[in-house]
Tab-separated table of C-alpha atoms in Angstrom:
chain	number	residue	atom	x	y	z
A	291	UNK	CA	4.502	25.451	-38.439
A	292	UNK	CA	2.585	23.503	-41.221
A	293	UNK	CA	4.562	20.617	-42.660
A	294	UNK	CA	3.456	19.446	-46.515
A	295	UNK	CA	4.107	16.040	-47.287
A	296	UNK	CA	6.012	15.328	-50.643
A	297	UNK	CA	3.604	12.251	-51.254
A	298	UNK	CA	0.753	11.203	-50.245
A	299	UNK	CA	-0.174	9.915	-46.734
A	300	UNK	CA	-2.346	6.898	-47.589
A	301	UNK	CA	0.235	4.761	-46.637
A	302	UNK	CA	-1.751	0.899	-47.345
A	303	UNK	CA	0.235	-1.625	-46.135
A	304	UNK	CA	3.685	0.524	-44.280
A	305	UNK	CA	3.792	1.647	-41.169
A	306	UNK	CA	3.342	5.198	-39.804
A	307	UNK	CA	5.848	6.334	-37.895
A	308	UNK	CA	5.064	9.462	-35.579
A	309	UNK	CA	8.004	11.015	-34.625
A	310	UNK	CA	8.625	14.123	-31.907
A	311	UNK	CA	11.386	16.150	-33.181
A	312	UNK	CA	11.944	19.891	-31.734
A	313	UNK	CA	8.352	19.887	-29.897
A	314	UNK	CA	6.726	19.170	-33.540
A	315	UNK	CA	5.333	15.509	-34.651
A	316	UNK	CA	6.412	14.549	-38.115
A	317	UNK	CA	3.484	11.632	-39.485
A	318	UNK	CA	5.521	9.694	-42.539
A	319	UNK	CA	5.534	6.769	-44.189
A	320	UNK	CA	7.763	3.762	-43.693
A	321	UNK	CA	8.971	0.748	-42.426
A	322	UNK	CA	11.171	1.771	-39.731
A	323	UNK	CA	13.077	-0.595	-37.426
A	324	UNK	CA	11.617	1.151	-33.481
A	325	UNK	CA	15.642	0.686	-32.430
A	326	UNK	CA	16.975	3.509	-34.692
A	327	UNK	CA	15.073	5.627	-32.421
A	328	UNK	CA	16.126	7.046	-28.598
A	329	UNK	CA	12.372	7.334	-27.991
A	330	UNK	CA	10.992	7.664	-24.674
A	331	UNK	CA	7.761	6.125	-24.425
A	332	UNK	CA	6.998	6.953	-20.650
A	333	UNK	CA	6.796	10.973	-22.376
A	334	UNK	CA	3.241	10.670	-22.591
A	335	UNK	CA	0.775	9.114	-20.306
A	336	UNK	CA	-2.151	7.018	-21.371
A	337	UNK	CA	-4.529	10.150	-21.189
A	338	UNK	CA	-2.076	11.970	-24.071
A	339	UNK	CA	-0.766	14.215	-20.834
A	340	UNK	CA	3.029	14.438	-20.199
A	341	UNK	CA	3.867	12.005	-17.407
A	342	UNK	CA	5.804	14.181	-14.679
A	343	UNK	CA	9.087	14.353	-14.957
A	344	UNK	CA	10.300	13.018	-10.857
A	345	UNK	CA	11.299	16.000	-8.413
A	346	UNK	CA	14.268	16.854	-7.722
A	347	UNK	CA	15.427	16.210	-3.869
A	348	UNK	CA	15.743	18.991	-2.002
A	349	UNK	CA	19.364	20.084	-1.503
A	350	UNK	CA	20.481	23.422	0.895
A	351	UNK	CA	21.564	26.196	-1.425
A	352	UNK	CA	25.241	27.188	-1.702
A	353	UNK	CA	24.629	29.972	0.674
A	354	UNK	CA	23.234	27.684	3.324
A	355	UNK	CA	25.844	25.478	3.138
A	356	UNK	CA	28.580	28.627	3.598
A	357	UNK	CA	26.386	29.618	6.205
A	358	UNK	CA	26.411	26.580	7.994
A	359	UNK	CA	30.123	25.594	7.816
A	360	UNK	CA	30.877	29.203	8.903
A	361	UNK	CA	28.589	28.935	11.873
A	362	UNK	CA	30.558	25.082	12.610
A	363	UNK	CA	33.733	27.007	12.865
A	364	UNK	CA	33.139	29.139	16.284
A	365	UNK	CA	32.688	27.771	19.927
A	366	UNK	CA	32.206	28.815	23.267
A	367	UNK	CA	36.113	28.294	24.689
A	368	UNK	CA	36.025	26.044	27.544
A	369	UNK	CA	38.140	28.673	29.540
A	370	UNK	CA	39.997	31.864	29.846
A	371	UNK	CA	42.853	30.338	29.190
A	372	UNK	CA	41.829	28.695	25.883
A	373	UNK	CA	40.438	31.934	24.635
A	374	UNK	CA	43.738	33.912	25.527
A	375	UNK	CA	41.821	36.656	27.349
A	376	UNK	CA	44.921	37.653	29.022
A	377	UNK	CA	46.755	38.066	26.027
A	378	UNK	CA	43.661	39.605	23.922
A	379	UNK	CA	42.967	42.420	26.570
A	380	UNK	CA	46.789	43.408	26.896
A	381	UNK	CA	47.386	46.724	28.885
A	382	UNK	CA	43.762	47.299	28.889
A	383	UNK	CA	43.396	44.978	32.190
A	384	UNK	CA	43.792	47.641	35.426
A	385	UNK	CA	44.939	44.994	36.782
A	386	UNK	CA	46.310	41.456	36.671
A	387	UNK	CA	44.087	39.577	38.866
A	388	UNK	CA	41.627	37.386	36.584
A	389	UNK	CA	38.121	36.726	37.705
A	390	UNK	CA	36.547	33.705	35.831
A	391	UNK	CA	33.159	32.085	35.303
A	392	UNK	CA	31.769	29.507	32.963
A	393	UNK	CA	28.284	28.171	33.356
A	394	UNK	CA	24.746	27.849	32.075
A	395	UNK	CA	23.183	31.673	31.841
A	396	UNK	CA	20.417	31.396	34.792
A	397	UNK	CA	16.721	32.245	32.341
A	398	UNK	CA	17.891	30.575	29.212
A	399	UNK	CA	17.446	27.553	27.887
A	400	UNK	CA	20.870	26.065	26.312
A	401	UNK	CA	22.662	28.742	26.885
A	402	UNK	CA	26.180	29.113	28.189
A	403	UNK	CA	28.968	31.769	28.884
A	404	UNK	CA	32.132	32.264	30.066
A	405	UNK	CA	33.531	35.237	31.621
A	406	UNK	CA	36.811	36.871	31.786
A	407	UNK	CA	37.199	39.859	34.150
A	408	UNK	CA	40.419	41.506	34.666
A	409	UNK	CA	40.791	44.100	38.056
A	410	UNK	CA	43.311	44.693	40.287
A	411	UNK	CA	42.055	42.968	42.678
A	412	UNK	CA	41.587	45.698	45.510
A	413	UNK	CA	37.574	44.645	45.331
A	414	UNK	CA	36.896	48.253	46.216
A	415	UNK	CA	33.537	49.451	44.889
A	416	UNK	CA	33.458	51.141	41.938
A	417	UNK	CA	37.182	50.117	40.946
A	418	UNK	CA	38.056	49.359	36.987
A	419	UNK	CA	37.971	46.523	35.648
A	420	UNK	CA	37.747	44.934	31.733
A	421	UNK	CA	35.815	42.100	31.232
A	422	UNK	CA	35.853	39.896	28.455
A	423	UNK	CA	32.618	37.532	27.517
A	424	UNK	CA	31.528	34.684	25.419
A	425	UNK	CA	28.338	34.019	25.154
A	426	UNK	CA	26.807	30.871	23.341
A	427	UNK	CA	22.769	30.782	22.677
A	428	UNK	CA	21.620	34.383	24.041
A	429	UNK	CA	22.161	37.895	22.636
A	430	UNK	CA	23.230	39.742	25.214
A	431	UNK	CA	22.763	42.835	23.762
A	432	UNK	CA	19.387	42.328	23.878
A	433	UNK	CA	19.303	41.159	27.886
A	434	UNK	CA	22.306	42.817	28.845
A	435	UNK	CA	21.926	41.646	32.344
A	436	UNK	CA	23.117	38.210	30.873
A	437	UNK	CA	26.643	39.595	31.334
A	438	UNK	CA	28.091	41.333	34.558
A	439	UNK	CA	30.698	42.745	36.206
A	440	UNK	CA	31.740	42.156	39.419
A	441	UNK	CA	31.717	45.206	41.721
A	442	UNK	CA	29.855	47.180	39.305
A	443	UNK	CA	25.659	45.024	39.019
A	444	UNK	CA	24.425	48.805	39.396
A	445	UNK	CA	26.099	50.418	37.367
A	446	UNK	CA	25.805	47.911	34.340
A	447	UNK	CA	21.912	47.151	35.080
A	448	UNK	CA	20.622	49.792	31.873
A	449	UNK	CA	17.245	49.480	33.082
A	450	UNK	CA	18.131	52.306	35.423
A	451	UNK	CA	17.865	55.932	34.558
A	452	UNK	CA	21.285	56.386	32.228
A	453	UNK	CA	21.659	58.316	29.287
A	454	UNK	CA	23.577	55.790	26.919
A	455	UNK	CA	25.040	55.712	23.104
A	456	UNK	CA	23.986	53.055	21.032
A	457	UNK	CA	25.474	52.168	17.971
A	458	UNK	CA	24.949	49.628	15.403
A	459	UNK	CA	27.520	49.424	12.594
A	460	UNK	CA	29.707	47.205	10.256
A	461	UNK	CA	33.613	47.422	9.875
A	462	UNK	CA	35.569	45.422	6.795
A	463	UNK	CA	37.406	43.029	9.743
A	464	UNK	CA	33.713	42.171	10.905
A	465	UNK	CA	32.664	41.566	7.402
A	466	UNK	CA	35.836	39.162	7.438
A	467	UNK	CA	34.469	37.370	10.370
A	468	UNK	CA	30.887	37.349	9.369
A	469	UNK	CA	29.791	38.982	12.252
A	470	UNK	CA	28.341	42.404	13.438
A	471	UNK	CA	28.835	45.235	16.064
A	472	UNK	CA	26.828	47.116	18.618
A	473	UNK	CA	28.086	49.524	20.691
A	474	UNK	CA	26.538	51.087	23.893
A	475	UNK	CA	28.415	53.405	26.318
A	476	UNK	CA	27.140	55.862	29.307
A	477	UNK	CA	27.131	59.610	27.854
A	478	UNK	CA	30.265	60.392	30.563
A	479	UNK	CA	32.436	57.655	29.350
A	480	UNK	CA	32.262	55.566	32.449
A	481	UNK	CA	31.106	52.491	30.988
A	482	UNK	CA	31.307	51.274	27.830
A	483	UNK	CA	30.262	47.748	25.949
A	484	UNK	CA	30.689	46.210	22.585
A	485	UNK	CA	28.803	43.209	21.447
A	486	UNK	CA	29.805	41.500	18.344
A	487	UNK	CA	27.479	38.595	17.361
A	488	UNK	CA	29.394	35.513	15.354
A	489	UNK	CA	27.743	32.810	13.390
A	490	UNK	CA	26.316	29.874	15.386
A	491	UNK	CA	24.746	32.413	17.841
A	492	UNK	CA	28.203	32.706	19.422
A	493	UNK	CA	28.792	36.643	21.457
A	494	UNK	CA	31.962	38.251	22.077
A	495	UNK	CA	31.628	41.096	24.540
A	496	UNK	CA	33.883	43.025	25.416
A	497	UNK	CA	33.332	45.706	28.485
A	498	UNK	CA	35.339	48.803	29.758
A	499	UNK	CA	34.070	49.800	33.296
A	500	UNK	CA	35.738	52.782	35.248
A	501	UNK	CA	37.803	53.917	32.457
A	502	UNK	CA	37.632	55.596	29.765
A	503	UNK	CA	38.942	52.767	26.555
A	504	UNK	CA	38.304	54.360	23.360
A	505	UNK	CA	36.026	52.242	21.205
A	506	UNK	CA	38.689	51.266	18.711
A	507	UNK	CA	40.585	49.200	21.168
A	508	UNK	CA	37.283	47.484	22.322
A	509	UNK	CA	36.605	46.688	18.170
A	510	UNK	CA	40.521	45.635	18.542
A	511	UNK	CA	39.619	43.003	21.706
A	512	UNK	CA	36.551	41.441	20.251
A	513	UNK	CA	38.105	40.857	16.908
A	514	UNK	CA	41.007	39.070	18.315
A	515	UNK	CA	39.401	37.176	20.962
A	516	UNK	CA	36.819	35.668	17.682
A	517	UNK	CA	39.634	35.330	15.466
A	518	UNK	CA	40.700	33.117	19.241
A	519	UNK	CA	37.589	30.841	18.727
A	520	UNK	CA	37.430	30.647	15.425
A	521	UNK	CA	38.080	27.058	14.439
């Protein structure tokens, strides 16, 4: 854009003003008072270059910060008790006799878990038994020898030759709890696990052993047990 001055710009004995107006510097003639202006001398360096403008801190995004508070609100229950296992299993427990366990998880640094396992007590080989876990710092669908159930280290050790169903899926009450599920089962039924991993690297497992659970009511346990935790 060319601007055309209505007179001419020998200006002997004013003062030219240079003004920047919409990215464009208007040259006139005048005497102007400098404090009618909002300039900003520190636009331009000495060089003619524009000074830069000061960065802005950096600041976590709205996602991270959903993220994070999300993650704050679950924790590894300090027993069975506090989680309500008893409660969260229901008639799914053969039996009433509770088995419990809360330590460091032996190979891991940081990590912790607490176990919940429900039998009837008989401690005959091979008997049922549900078993709830929470496990803080370690995926253990990823070691599964992380969790255990008592009676049954054979049968649950996968490394052995098994056939099994795996499984990984979403449902809208996961969604809700910003979490996801893995399911892996023995082709005849006889044991069955179902991970579902929480913000803050917090596990809810939930395992069937001797009986035949469908996997709805597993989805059902792990759901309520993290709704349990949640803060």
């Amino acid at each position: 854009m060319r601007l055309i001055p209505s007179s001419p710009l020998s200006c002997l004995g004013t003062a030219v003003v240079a003004a920047v107006i919409g990215g464009f510097v208007l040259v006139g003639c005048d005497v102007v008072e400098f404090d009618e202006f909002d300039t900003d001398f520190d636009l331009f360096s000495g060089d003619g270059e524009a000074s830069p403008s000061p960065e802005a801190s950096a600041s976590p995004s709205p996602e991270d910060e959903e993220e994070q508070e999300e993650a704050a609100r679950y924790a590894l229950p300090e027993s069975c008790a506090e989680a309500g296992a008893a409660e969260v299993v229901g008639d799914l427990a053969p039996g009433t006799v509770l088995a419990e366990e809360r330590g460091e998880v032996e190979g891991f640094a940081d990590a912790e878990q607490l176990t919940c396992s429900f039998s009837d007590g008989t401690g005959t080989p091979g008997a049922a038994t549900f078993t709830l876990v929470f496990t803080f710092n370690v995926d253990p669908s990823l070691s599964p020898d992380v969790v255990s159930v008592p009676g049954a280290e054979e049968e649950m050790n996968w490394e052995v030759d098994i056939d099994v169903d795996v499984d990984t899926y979403h449902t809208d009450e996961s969604d809700d709890l910003g979490g996801d599920l893995e399911y892996v089962g023995t082709v005849d039924g006889g044991t069955r696990h179902l991970y579902l991993s929480l913000p803050g690297e917090l596990y809810v497992t939930a395992i069937a052993y001797g009986e035949e659970v469908p996997r709805e009511d597993l989805e059902r346990v792990v759901m309520l047990a993290a709704e349990r935790v949640r803060g």
